[in-house]
Coordinates of C-alpha atoms and ligand atoms in Angstrom, one line a residue:
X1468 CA 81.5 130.7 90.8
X1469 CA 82.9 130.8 87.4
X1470 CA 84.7 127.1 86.7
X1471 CA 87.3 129.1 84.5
X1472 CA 88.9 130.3 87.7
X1473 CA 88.5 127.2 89.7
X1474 CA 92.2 127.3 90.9
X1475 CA 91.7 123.1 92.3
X1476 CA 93.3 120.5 89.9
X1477 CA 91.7 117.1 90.9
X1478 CA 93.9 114.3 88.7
X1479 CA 97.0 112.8 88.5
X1480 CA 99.9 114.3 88.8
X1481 CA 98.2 117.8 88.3
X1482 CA 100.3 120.9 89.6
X1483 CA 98.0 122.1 92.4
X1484 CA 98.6 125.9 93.5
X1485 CA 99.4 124.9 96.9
X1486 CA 101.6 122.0 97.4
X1487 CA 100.5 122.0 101.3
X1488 CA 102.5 120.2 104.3
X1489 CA 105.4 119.1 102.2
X1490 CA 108.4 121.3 103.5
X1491 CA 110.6 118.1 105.1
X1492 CA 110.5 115.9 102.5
X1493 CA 111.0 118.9 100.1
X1494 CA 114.2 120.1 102.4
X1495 CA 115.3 117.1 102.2
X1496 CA 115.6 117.0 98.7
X1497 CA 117.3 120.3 98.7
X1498 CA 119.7 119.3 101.0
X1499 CA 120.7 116.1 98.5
X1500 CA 120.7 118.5 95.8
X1501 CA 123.3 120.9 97.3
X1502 CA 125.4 117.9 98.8
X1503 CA 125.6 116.8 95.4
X1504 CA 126.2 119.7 93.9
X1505 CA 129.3 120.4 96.5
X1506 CA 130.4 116.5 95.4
X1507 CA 129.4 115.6 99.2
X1508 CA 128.5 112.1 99.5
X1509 CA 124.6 111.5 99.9
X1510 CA 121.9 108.8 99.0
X1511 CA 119.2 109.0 96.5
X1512 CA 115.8 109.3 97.8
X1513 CA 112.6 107.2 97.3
X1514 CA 109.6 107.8 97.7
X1515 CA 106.4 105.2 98.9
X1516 CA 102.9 106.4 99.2
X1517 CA 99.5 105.4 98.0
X1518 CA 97.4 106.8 95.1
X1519 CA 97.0 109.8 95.2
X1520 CA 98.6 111.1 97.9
X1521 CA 101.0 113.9 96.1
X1522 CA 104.0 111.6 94.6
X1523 CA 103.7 112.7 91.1
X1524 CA 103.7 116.4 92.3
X1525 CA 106.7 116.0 94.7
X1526 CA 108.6 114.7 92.0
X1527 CA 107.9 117.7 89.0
X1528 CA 108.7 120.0 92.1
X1529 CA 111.8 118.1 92.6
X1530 CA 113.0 118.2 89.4
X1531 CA 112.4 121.8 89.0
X1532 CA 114.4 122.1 91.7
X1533 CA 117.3 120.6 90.4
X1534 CA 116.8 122.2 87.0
X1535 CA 117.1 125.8 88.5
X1536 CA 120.1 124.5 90.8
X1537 CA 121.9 124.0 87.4
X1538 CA 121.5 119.8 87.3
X1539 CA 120.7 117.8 84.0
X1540 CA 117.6 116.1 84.6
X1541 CA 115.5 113.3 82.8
X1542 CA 111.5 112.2 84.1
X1543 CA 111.0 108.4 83.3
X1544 CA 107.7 106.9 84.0
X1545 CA 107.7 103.4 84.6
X1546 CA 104.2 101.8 83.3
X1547 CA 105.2 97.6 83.1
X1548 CA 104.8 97.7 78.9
X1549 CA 108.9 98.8 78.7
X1550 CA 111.6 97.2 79.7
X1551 CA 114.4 99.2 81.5
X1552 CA 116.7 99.7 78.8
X1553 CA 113.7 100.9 76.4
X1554 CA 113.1 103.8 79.6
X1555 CA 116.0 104.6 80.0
X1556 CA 117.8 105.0 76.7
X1557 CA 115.7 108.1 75.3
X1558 CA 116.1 110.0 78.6
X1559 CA 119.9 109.0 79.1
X1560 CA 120.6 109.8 75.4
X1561 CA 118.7 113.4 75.9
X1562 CA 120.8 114.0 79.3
X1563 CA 124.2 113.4 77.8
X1564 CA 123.1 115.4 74.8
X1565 CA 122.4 118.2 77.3
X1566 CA 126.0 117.5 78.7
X1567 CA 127.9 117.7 75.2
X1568 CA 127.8 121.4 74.9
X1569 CA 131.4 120.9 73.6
X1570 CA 130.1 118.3 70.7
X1571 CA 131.8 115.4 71.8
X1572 CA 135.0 117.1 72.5
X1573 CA 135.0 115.6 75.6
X1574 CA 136.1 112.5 76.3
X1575 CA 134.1 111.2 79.2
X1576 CA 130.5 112.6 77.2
X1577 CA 132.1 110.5 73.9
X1578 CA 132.3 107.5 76.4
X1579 CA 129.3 107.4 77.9
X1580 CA 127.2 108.3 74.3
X1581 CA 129.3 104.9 72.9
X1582 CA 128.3 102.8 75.4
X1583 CA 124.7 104.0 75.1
X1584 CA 124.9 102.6 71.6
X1585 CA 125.8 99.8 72.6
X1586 CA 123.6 99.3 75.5
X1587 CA 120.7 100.2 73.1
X1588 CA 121.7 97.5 70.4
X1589 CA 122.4 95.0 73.2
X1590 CA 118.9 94.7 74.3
X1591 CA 117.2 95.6 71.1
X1592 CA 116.0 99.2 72.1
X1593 CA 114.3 101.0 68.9
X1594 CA 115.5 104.6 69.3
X1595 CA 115.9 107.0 66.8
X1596 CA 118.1 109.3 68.5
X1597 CA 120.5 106.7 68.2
X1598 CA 122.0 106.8 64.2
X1599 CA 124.0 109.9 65.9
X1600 CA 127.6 109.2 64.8
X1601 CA 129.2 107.6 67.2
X1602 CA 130.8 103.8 67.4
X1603 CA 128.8 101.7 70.0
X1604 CA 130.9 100.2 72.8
X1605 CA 130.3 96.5 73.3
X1606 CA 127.7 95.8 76.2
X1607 CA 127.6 92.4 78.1
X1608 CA 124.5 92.2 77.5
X1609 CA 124.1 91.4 81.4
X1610 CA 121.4 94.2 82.6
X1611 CA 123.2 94.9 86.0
X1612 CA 127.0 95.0 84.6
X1613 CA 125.7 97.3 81.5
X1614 CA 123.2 99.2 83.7
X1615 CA 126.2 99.7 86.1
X1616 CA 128.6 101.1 82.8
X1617 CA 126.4 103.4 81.4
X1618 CA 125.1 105.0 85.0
X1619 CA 128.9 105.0 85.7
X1620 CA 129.8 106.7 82.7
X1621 CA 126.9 109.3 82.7
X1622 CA 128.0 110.1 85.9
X1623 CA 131.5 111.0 85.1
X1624 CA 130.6 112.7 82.0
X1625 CA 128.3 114.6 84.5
X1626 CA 131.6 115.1 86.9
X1627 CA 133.6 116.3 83.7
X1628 CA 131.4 118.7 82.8
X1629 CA 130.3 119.8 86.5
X1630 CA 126.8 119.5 86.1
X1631 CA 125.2 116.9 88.0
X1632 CA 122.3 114.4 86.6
X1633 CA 119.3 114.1 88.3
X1634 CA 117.3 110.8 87.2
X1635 CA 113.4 111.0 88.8
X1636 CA 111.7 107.9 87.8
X1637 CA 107.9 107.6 89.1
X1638 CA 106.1 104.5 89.4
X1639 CA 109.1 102.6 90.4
X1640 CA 106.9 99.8 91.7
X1641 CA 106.4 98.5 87.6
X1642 CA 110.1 97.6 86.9
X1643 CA 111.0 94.2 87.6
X1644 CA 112.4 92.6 90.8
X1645 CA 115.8 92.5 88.2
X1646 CA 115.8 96.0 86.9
X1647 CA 115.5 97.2 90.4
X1648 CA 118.0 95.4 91.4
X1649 CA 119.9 96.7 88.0
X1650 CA 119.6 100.1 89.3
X1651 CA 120.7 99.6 92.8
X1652 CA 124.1 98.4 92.1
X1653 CA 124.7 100.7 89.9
X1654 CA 123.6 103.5 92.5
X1655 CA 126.3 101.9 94.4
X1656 CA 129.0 102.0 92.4
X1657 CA 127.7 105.1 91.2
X1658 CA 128.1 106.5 95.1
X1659 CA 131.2 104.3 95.8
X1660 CA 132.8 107.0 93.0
X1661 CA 131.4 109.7 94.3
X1662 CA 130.3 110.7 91.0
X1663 CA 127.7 113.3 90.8
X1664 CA 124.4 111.4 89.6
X1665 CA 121.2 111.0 91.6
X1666 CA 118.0 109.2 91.8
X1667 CA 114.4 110.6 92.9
X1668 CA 112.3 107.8 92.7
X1669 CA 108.5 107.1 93.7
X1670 CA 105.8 104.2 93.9
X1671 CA 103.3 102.4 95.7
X1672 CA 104.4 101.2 99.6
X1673 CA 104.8 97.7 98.2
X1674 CA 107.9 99.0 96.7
X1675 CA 109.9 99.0 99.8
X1676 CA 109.6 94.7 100.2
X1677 CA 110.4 94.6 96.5
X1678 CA 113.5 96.7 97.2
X1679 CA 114.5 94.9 100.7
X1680 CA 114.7 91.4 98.7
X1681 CA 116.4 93.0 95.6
X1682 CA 119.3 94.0 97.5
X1683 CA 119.7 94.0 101.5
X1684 CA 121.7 97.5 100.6
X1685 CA 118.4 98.9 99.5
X1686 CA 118.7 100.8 103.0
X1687 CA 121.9 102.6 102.5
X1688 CA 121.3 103.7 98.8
X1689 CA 118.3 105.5 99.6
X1690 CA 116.4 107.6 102.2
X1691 CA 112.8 106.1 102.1
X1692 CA 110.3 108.5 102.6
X1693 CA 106.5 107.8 103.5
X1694 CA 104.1 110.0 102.0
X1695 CA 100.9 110.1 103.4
X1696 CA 97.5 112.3 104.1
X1697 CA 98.2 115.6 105.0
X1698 CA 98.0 116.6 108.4
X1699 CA 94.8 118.8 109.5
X1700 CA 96.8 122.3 109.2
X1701 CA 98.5 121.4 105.8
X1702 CA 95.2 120.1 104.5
X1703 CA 93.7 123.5 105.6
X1704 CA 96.3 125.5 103.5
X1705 CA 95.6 123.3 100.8
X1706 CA 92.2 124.2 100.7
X1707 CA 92.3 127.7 102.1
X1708 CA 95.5 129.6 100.1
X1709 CA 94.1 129.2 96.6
X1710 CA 90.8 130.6 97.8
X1711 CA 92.7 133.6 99.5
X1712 CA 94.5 133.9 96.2
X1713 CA 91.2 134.3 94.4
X1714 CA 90.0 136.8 97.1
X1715 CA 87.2 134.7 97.9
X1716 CA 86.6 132.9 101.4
X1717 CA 85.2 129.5 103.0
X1718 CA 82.9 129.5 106.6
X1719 CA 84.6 127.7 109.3
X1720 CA 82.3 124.5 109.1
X1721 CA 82.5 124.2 105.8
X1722 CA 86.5 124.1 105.7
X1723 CA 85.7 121.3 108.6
X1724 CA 83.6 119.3 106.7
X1725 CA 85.8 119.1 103.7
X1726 CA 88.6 118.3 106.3
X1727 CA 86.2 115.2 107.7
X1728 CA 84.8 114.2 104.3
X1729 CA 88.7 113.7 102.5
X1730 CA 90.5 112.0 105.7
X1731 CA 92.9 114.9 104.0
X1732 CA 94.0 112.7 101.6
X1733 CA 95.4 115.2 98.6
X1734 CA 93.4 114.0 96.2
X1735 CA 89.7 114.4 97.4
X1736 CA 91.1 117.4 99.3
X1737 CA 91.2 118.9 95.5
X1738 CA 88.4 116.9 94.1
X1739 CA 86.3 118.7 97.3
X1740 CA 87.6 121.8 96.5
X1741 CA 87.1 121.9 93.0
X1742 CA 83.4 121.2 93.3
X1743 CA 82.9 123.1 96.5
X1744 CA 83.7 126.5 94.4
X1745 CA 81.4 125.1 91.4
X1746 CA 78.8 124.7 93.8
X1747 CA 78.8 128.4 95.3
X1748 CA 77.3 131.3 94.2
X1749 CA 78.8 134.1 96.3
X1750 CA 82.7 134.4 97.0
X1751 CA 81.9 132.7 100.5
X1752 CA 81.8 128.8 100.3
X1753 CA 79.1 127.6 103.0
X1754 CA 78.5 124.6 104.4
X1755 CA 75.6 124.1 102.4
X1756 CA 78.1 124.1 99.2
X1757 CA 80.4 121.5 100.9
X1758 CA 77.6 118.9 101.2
X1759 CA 76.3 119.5 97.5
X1760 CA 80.3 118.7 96.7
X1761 CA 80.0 115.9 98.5
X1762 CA 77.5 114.1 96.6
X1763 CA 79.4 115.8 93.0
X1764 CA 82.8 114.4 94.4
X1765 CA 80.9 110.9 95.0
X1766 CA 78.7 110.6 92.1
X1767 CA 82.4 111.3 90.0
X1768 CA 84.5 108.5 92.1
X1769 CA 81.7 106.0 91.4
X1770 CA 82.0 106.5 87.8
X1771 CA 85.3 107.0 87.5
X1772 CA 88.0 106.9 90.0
X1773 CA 86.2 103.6 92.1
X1774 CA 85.0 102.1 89.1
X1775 CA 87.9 101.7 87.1
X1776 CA 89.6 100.0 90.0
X1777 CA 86.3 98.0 90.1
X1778 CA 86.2 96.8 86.6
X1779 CA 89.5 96.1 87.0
X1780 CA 88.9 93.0 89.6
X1781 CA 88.0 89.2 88.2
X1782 CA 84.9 88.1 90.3
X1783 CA 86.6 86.3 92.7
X1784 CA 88.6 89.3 93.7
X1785 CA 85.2 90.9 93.7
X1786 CA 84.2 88.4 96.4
X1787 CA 87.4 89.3 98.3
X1788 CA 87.3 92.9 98.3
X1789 CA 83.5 92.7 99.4
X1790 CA 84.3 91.3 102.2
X1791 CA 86.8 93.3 103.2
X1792 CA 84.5 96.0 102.4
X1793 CA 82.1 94.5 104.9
X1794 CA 84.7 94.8 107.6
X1795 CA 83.8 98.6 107.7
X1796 CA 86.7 101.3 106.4
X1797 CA 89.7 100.5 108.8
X1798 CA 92.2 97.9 108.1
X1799 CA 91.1 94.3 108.9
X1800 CA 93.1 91.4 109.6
X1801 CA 93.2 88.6 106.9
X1802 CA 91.7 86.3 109.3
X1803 CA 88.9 88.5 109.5
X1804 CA 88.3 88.8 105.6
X1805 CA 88.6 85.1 105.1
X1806 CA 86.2 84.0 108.1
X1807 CA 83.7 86.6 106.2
X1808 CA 84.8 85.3 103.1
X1809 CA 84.0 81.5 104.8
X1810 CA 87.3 80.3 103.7
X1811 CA 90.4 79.1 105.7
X1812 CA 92.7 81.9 105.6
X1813 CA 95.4 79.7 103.9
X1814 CA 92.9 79.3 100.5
X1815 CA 92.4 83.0 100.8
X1816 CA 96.2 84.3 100.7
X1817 CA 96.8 83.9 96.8
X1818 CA 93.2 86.0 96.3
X1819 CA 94.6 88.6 98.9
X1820 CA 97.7 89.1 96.7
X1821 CA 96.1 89.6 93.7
X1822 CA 94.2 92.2 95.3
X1823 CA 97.1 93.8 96.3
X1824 CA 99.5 93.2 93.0
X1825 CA 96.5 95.3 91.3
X1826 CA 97.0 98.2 93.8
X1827 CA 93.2 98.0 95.1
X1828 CA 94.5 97.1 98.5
X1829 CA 97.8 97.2 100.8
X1830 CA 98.9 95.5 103.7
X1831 CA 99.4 98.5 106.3
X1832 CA 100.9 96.1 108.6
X1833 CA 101.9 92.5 108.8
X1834 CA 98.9 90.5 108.9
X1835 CA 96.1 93.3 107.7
X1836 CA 94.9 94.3 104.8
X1837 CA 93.3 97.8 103.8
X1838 CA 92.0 99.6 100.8
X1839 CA 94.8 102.2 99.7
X1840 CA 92.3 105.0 99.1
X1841 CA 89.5 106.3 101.5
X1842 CA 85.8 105.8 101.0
X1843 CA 86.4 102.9 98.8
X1844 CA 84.5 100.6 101.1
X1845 CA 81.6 102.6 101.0
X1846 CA 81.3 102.3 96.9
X1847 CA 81.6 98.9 97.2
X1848 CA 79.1 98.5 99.7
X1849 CA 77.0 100.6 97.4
X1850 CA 78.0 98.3 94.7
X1851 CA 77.0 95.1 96.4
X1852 CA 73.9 96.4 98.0
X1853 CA 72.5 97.0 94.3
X1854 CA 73.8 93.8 93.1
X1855 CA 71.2 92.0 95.1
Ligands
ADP1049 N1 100.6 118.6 99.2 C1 99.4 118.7 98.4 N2 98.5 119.6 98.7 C2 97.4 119.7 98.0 N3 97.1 118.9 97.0 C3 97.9 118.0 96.6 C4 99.2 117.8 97.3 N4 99.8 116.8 96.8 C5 99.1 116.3 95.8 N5 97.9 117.0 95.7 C6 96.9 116.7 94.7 O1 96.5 115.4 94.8 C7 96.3 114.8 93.5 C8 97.1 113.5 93.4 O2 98.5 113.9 93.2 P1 99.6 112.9 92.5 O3 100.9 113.6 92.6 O4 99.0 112.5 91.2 O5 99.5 111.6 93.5 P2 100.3 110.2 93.4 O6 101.4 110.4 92.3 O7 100.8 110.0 94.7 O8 99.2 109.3 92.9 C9 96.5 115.9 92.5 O9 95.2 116.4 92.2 C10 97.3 116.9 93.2 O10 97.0 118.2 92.7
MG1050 MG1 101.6 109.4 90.6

């Protein structure tokens, strides 16, 4: 069928047209939204998921949300190169210029744009947003006390002015153990006032023990919320209601098969779809097109999607993840990975780690290990099996 209506969006972060088997985590974000907005207490909401599962998306459909309920919003993308007050000067900067519809004639807007200033010079942030006339405050120069100021002031600014500030930040998982930390006092002072500011944050499930040891409160800031493969009826509507909006149909096998091939992991789930369509010729998609988009979907996650997590990995993290690979597609237990490894599991722990610091793997539960994306072990079995 014609690519140029192929209504699947396999990638990052890429609107799909059906954001399937979402609804509680998305009510749940509405419901934050109107408690803020009615200046009813409420936590901020985080949330953990693997690659690929739909974070990125939740959050654009969150902060569209709160932009048609009336909030000030800002998007920050964490990525490890920027430091905390380089992320979030710009986007603070941009929110309370959204606020100032008054031009400064407000004192709490006034307030919070000095201390900006100031934050900004503190820790040497190179913004050019910032020559705006307005004297900087003094900062501390202490991350959490200055963090806790400026969220403090941006959220009374936002009180003044009776639009509330939504902050998303996505791949919360890059800031430091002390910039988390930063943020989650000032969430709490930010709550303790009541003031009408909120956090929508995602990142990798590793997140949540980073956030337990940051601050034991961790739990009573934020609603954690696991995102995960779809179930089988979401994963259906993802695959069937663009189709239907195209007028064009799939057998009942073939919907199956994509079902079994993607574990109904979001991703592939588009990645199937998208090549399933390329591969049909009439406005029914048979079985006999899943299976050629089997081997399309494969032959593009070996070269690009499993290989870049691949080239990614020194050779004795190679060794590691081979093994593990070797243990078949479920989660394994360390011990298991280090007897196939032929290492004590003591000499294999710092190896394991790495793995996981570069997002290859994840511990699922305490003593296991597993690869955060499906079909992973397969490529690598395919990998080693030509290496020899
Ligand atoms: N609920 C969903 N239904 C169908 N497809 C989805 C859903 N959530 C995400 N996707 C698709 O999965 C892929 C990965 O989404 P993304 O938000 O980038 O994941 P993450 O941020 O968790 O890595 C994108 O192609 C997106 O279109
Ligand atoms: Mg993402």
């Amino acid at each position: 069928m014609r690519s140029a209506e192929n209504p699947y969006s396999p990638g990052a972060g890429n609107p799909q047209p059906e954001l399937a088997g979402r609804e509680e985590i998305l009510d749940r974000a509405s419901s934050t939204l109107e408690r803020t907005l009615n200046r009813r207490m409420t936590k901020s909401l985080m949330m953990l998921g693997l690659r690929g599962v739909g974070k990125t998306v939740l959050l654009n459909r969150i902060q569209q949300m709160a932009d048609d309920a009336g909030c000030v919003t800002g998007f920050i993308e964490a990525e490890g190169k920027q430091a905390l007050p380089d992320l979030l000067t710009p986007h603070l900067w941009r929110i309370l210029l959204k606020l100032d519809t008054q031009k400064l004639a407000r004192e709490s807007v006034h307030r919070a744009f000095r201390l900006l200033r100031g934050f900004a010079s503190a820790f040497s942030v190179q913004f050019g947003g910032i020559e705006v006339a307005v004297k900087p405050e003094t900062s501390t120069g202490d991350l959490s006390l200055d963090v806790t100021d400026l969220l403090v002031a941006v959220g009374e600014a936002a009180a003044q002015r009776g639009s509330p500030v939504v902050i998303l930040v996505d791949e919360v998982q890059y800031l430091s153990r002390d910039e988390l930390s930063a943020i989650m006092v000032a969430l709490h002072k930010v709550s303790q006032k009541q003031l009408p500011l909120l956090l929508f944050g995602a990142g990798l499930p590793q997140l949540a023990a980073l956030a337990g040891e940051a601050k034991s409160y961790a739990e009573r800031l934020f609603f954690f919320n696991e995102i995960g493969r779809l179930s089988n009826e979401a994963a259906r509507t993802a695959i069937m209601e663009p189709l239907r909006q195209e007028n064009v149909g799939i057998d009942g096998d073939a919907l199956e098969a994509i079902l079994a091939e993607t574990d109904c992991y979001p991703f592939f789930l588009q990645l199937w779809g998208y090549y399933a369509w390329e591969s049909a010729e009439a406005s029914l998609i048979s079985v006999e097109d899943v299976n050629a988009a089997t081997d399309m979907s494969i032959e593009d996650l070996d070269q690009g999607f499993f290989n870049i997590r691949y080239q990614r990995l020194t050779d004795r993290q190679r060794d590691y993840v081979f093994a593990l690979a070797r243990l078949g597609p479920g989660p394994a237990s360390s011990t298991a990975v280090a007897a196939e490894l032929g290492v004590p599991v003591e000499k294999a722990a710092s190896v394991r780690s790495e793995v996981i610091k570069k997002g290859v793997a994840y511990s699922p539960r305490w003593g296991l290990i597993a690869f955060t994306v499906p079909k992973f072990d397969e490529y690598l079995r395919r990998v080693e099996s030509m290496r020899e």
